[in-house]
Amino acid sequence: MPKYYGCPCEGCGKPLTLRDDIVVCPDCGAPYHRDCYEKLGRCIHSAAHAAGYEWKFPYQESELCTCPACGERTLRSEEHCRCCGAVLPPEGAEEPADRSEDPGEGSFDYSSFYRQFQETGTPSADPMKQAYEAAFGKEEAMDGIPCADWASYIGPASPAYMNTYCRMQLAHSKVSMSFSALLFGPFYFFYRKAWKPAFGFLAAELLLAVPTLLQLMQITGSTMAPALSDSTMVLLARICSALSFLLMVVRGMYGKWLYRKSAAEKIKRIRAEFPDAAQRKAVLAAQGGVSIAAVFGCFLLLMVVGSAATLLLGPNVDALINLVYG
């Protein structure tokens, strides 16, 4: 509900921020803090509802500016953004460009950007630093871990990941679509060295493939094939197909959050074992980042499991060939 951010709560009059739990009157659209609405027990405009009262946005466009930290509209007459609390640039400063503009336009030294991020936790010239402070506090500690340690562990992609986690925190959400996790499945987590979700999703994928293996065993006349009817096998296959699709959607929606939890667990362990900052930074960089070898390892594991599964097939391989090629 972005149009309510920065507006005064109809109950207490304080601005509604990105951190607040906001509720809206279903009759007139007036916004409240949830606690304020529950204390009042009703909308303060309830007497006017019968006459068709509708809440109106309280500010004119000329009174507003765009916050460079969170991108929301806020009062230009105030020093801090009403939505995220970030310090606003002085009057007359150029407002941030539309975020939809092509990021490839102009020159941008990404390597320098990452080096500065790794050294300080957030680049000083980047307005997202203010949003990060608004999301996680002045100490800039996500899950009790300083930004610099997160940057060392995640690697060159840390600015993008930290930006995403900042937005998730401000929105009180664990959801952020990851197309890499959606499309590549367990390979994404192996690549990011998130071992628990990696093996968990891999095991789930293999388990959901069992009905297909059982069907192949029946088709090839395997003596170990279960005595299940064709209708039962079709039903199992359809159920597993639906579950596989659901698993893919969950993986895509919660992939970055699962990676964050896995990374936080490792970083906390490393911080406890290596109190020296320089040594800890080297260990974080070594145990974090990405791993192409883990992706190949996952691929080889699937090859081995697939080869082992063929040993369960029956002698009538021609039936399977005829089914595939007609």
mmCIF file of C-alpha atoms in Angstrom, residues 41-217:
data_model
loop_
_atom_site.group_PDB
_atom_site.id
_atom_site.type_symbol
_atom_site.label_atom_id
_atom_site.label_comp_id
_atom_site.label_asym_id
_atom_site.label_seq_id
_atom_site.Cartn_x
_atom_site.Cartn_y
_atom_site.Cartn_z
ATOM 1 C CA GLY A 41 -12.339 -0.294 17.726
ATOM 2 C CA ARG A 42 -13.726 1.528 14.711
ATOM 3 C CA CYS A 43 -12.927 4.163 12.106
ATOM 4 C CA ILE A 44 -13.076 7.728 13.439
ATOM 5 C CA HIS A 45 -15.106 8.646 10.337
ATOM 6 C CA SER A 46 -17.718 5.920 10.876
ATOM 7 C CA ALA A 47 -20.443 8.510 11.507
ATOM 8 C CA ALA A 48 -19.860 9.916 8.033
ATOM 9 C CA HIS A 49 -19.748 6.593 6.207
ATOM 10 C CA ALA A 50 -23.476 6.578 5.578
ATOM 11 C CA ALA A 51 -23.148 9.920 3.806
ATOM 12 C CA GLY A 52 -20.495 8.463 1.483
ATOM 13 C CA TYR A 53 -17.374 9.887 3.106
ATOM 14 C CA GLU A 54 -14.104 8.825 1.394
ATOM 15 C CA TRP A 55 -10.595 9.438 2.684
ATOM 16 C CA LYS A 56 -8.470 11.645 0.401
ATOM 17 C CA PHE A 57 -4.697 11.787 0.053
ATOM 18 C CA PRO A 58 -3.794 14.770 2.303
ATOM 19 C CA TYR A 59 -0.946 16.316 0.271
ATOM 20 C CA GLN A 60 -0.616 18.095 -3.046
ATOM 21 C CA GLU A 61 1.967 16.909 -5.567
ATOM 22 C CA SER A 62 3.835 20.218 -5.232
ATOM 23 C CA GLU A 63 4.423 19.440 -1.530
ATOM 24 C CA LEU A 64 6.148 16.136 -2.273
ATOM 25 C CA CYS A 65 9.561 14.918 -3.382
ATOM 26 C CA THR A 66 11.048 11.482 -4.000
ATOM 27 C CA CYS A 67 13.188 10.000 -1.234
ATOM 28 C CA PRO A 68 16.547 8.859 -2.714
ATOM 29 C CA ALA A 69 16.730 5.994 -0.222
ATOM 30 C CA CYS A 70 13.374 4.218 -0.459
ATOM 31 C CA GLY A 71 11.916 5.738 -3.640
ATOM 32 C CA GLU A 72 8.638 6.745 -1.971
ATOM 33 C CA ARG A 73 7.047 10.202 -2.119
ATOM 34 C CA THR A 74 7.450 12.294 1.033
ATOM 35 C CA LEU A 75 7.071 15.923 2.182
ATOM 36 C CA ARG A 76 9.812 18.128 0.750
ATOM 37 C CA SER A 77 9.455 20.540 3.691
ATOM 38 C CA GLU A 78 10.851 18.009 6.188
ATOM 39 C CA GLU A 79 14.474 16.965 6.767
ATOM 40 C CA HIS A 80 13.769 13.239 7.019
ATOM 41 C CA CYS A 81 11.727 10.932 4.831
ATOM 42 C CA ARG A 82 8.396 10.103 6.459
ATOM 43 C CA CYS A 83 8.499 6.607 4.969
ATOM 44 C CA CYS A 84 11.965 5.284 5.860
ATOM 45 C CA GLY A 85 13.517 7.992 8.059
ATOM 46 C CA ALA A 86 16.447 8.701 5.724
ATOM 47 C CA VAL A 87 17.901 12.216 5.551
ATOM 48 C CA LEU A 88 16.544 14.086 2.533
ATOM 49 C CA PRO A 89 18.838 16.057 0.201
ATOM 50 C CA PRO A 90 18.668 19.852 0.452
ATOM 51 C CA GLU A 91 15.950 21.705 -1.432
ATOM 52 C CA GLY A 92 16.919 22.220 -5.063
ATOM 53 C CA ALA A 93 19.096 19.102 -5.291
ATOM 54 C CA GLU A 94 18.417 16.861 -8.271
ATOM 55 C CA GLU A 95 15.842 14.192 -7.494
ATOM 56 C CA PRO A 96 16.817 10.557 -8.156
ATOM 57 C CA ALA A 97 16.162 9.299 -11.661
ATOM 58 C CA ASP A 98 13.401 6.841 -12.380
ATOM 59 C CA ARG A 99 14.530 3.391 -11.259
ATOM 60 C CA SER A 100 13.135 1.912 -14.470
ATOM 61 C CA GLU A 101 15.767 3.663 -16.576
ATOM 62 C CA ASP A 102 18.341 1.496 -18.273
ATOM 63 C CA PRO A 103 21.098 0.822 -15.722
ATOM 64 C CA GLY A 104 23.556 0.332 -18.541
ATOM 65 C CA GLU A 105 23.412 3.966 -19.624
ATOM 66 C CA GLY A 106 26.516 5.975 -18.728
ATOM 67 C CA SER A 107 29.702 4.632 -17.233
ATOM 68 C CA PHE A 108 29.752 2.819 -13.884
ATOM 69 C CA ASP A 109 32.798 1.231 -12.281
ATOM 70 C CA TYR A 110 31.216 -1.809 -10.672
ATOM 71 C CA SER A 111 34.567 -3.190 -9.472
ATOM 72 C CA SER A 112 35.273 0.028 -7.566
ATOM 73 C CA PHE A 113 31.715 -0.040 -6.210
ATOM 74 C CA TYR A 114 32.223 -3.561 -4.834
ATOM 75 C CA ARG A 115 35.652 -2.793 -3.347
ATOM 76 C CA GLN A 116 34.213 0.163 -1.460
ATOM 77 C CA PHE A 117 31.249 -1.935 -0.328
ATOM 78 C CA GLN A 118 33.529 -4.691 0.951
ATOM 79 C CA GLU A 119 35.695 -2.255 2.903
ATOM 80 C CA THR A 120 32.958 -0.183 4.547
ATOM 81 C CA GLY A 121 29.848 -2.381 4.412
ATOM 82 C CA THR A 122 28.023 0.080 2.137
ATOM 83 C CA PRO A 123 29.314 2.560 -0.440
ATOM 84 C CA SER A 124 29.288 6.075 0.991
ATOM 85 C CA ALA A 125 27.907 7.606 -2.205
ATOM 86 C CA ASP A 126 25.079 5.115 -2.472
ATOM 87 C CA PRO A 127 21.705 6.344 -1.139
ATOM 88 C CA MET A 128 20.758 2.758 -0.274
ATOM 89 C CA LYS A 129 23.058 3.100 2.756
ATOM 90 C CA GLN A 130 20.376 5.233 4.342
ATOM 91 C CA ALA A 131 17.694 2.710 3.513
ATOM 92 C CA TYR A 132 19.874 -0.024 5.017
ATOM 93 C CA GLU A 133 20.180 1.976 8.224
ATOM 94 C CA ALA A 134 16.407 2.461 8.210
ATOM 95 C CA ALA A 135 15.874 -1.281 7.782
ATOM 96 C CA PHE A 136 18.421 -2.642 10.256
ATOM 97 C CA GLY A 137 19.274 0.301 12.506
ATOM 98 C CA LYS A 138 22.253 2.609 12.880
ATOM 99 C CA GLU A 139 24.596 -0.286 13.656
ATOM 100 C CA GLU A 140 23.786 -1.742 10.221
ATOM 101 C CA ALA A 141 23.714 -5.309 11.502
ATOM 102 C CA MET A 142 21.544 -7.812 9.652
ATOM 103 C CA ASP A 143 20.762 -10.873 11.786
ATOM 104 C CA GLY A 144 23.330 -9.540 14.260
ATOM 105 C CA ILE A 145 26.093 -9.540 11.606
ATOM 106 C CA PRO A 146 27.823 -6.338 10.375
ATOM 107 C CA CYS A 147 27.562 -5.375 6.712
ATOM 108 C CA ALA A 148 31.283 -5.808 6.130
ATOM 109 C CA ASP A 149 31.119 -9.491 7.092
ATOM 110 C CA TRP A 150 28.097 -10.043 4.844
ATOM 111 C CA ALA A 151 29.951 -8.391 1.963
ATOM 112 C CA SER A 152 33.036 -10.559 2.518
ATOM 113 C CA TYR A 153 30.954 -13.733 2.589
ATOM 114 C CA ILE A 154 28.589 -13.059 -0.329
ATOM 115 C CA GLY A 155 31.294 -11.754 -2.661
ATOM 116 C CA PRO A 156 30.919 -9.473 -5.704
ATOM 117 C CA ALA A 157 27.133 -9.877 -5.740
ATOM 118 C CA SER A 158 26.820 -8.481 -2.194
ATOM 119 C CA PRO A 159 25.473 -5.007 -3.199
ATOM 120 C CA ALA A 160 22.571 -6.596 -5.084
ATOM 121 C CA TYR A 161 21.807 -9.095 -2.307
ATOM 122 C CA MET A 162 22.021 -6.475 0.449
ATOM 123 C CA ASN A 163 19.725 -4.197 -1.513
ATOM 124 C CA THR A 164 17.194 -7.025 -1.788
ATOM 125 C CA TYR A 165 17.428 -7.931 1.905
ATOM 126 C CA CYS A 166 16.982 -4.276 2.835
ATOM 127 C CA ARG A 167 13.750 -4.089 0.850
ATOM 128 C CA MET A 168 12.523 -7.372 2.310
ATOM 129 C CA GLN A 169 13.138 -6.068 5.829
ATOM 130 C CA LEU A 170 11.357 -2.774 5.171
ATOM 131 C CA ALA A 171 8.392 -4.665 3.703
ATOM 132 C CA HIS A 172 8.346 -7.199 6.587
ATOM 133 C CA SER A 173 8.511 -9.975 4.000
ATOM 134 C CA LYS A 174 10.465 -13.175 3.433
ATOM 135 C CA VAL A 175 9.475 -13.221 -0.229
ATOM 136 C CA SER A 176 11.706 -11.977 -3.032
ATOM 137 C CA MET A 177 11.525 -13.707 -6.392
ATOM 138 C CA SER A 178 14.763 -15.401 -7.413
ATOM 139 C CA PHE A 179 14.579 -16.609 -10.995
ATOM 140 C CA SER A 180 17.887 -18.438 -10.541
ATOM 141 C CA ALA A 181 16.413 -20.552 -7.741
ATOM 142 C CA LEU A 182 13.158 -20.938 -9.673
ATOM 143 C CA LEU A 183 14.760 -22.188 -12.885
ATOM 144 C CA PHE A 184 17.890 -23.995 -11.693
ATOM 145 C CA GLY A 185 16.514 -25.549 -8.521
ATOM 146 C CA PRO A 186 19.055 -27.172 -6.182
ATOM 147 C CA PHE A 187 21.891 -26.058 -8.494
ATOM 148 C CA TYR A 188 21.333 -22.452 -7.340
ATOM 149 C CA PHE A 189 21.880 -23.386 -3.693
ATOM 150 C CA PHE A 190 24.909 -25.563 -4.495
ATOM 151 C CA TYR A 191 26.361 -22.635 -6.459
ATOM 152 C CA ARG A 192 25.790 -20.334 -3.464
ATOM 153 C CA LYS A 193 27.146 -22.942 -0.981
ATOM 154 C CA ALA A 194 23.857 -23.076 0.911
ATOM 155 C CA TRP A 195 24.213 -26.767 1.681
ATOM 156 C CA LYS A 196 21.113 -27.443 3.799
ATOM 157 C CA PRO A 197 18.547 -26.069 1.316
ATOM 158 C CA ALA A 198 20.642 -27.510 -1.543
ATOM 159 C CA PHE A 199 20.478 -31.107 -0.312
ATOM 160 C CA GLY A 200 16.929 -30.600 0.982
ATOM 161 C CA PHE A 201 15.573 -29.527 -2.407
ATOM 162 C CA LEU A 202 17.624 -32.190 -4.194
ATOM 163 C CA ALA A 203 16.189 -34.911 -1.956
ATOM 164 C CA ALA A 204 12.665 -33.556 -2.523
ATOM 165 C CA GLU A 205 13.153 -33.556 -6.314
ATOM 166 C CA LEU A 206 14.392 -37.160 -6.247
ATOM 167 C CA LEU A 207 11.511 -38.251 -4.022
ATOM 168 C CA LEU A 208 8.962 -36.684 -6.366
ATOM 169 C CA ALA A 209 10.522 -38.591 -9.265
ATOM 170 C CA VAL A 210 9.808 -41.978 -7.641
ATOM 171 C CA PRO A 211 6.361 -42.489 -9.302
ATOM 172 C CA THR A 212 7.957 -41.980 -12.720
ATOM 173 C CA LEU A 213 10.588 -44.601 -11.881
ATOM 174 C CA LEU A 214 7.878 -47.027 -10.745
ATOM 175 C CA GLN A 215 6.018 -46.535 -14.023
ATOM 176 C CA LEU A 216 9.190 -47.276 -15.989
ATOM 177 C CA MET A 217 9.737 -50.411 -13.907
#
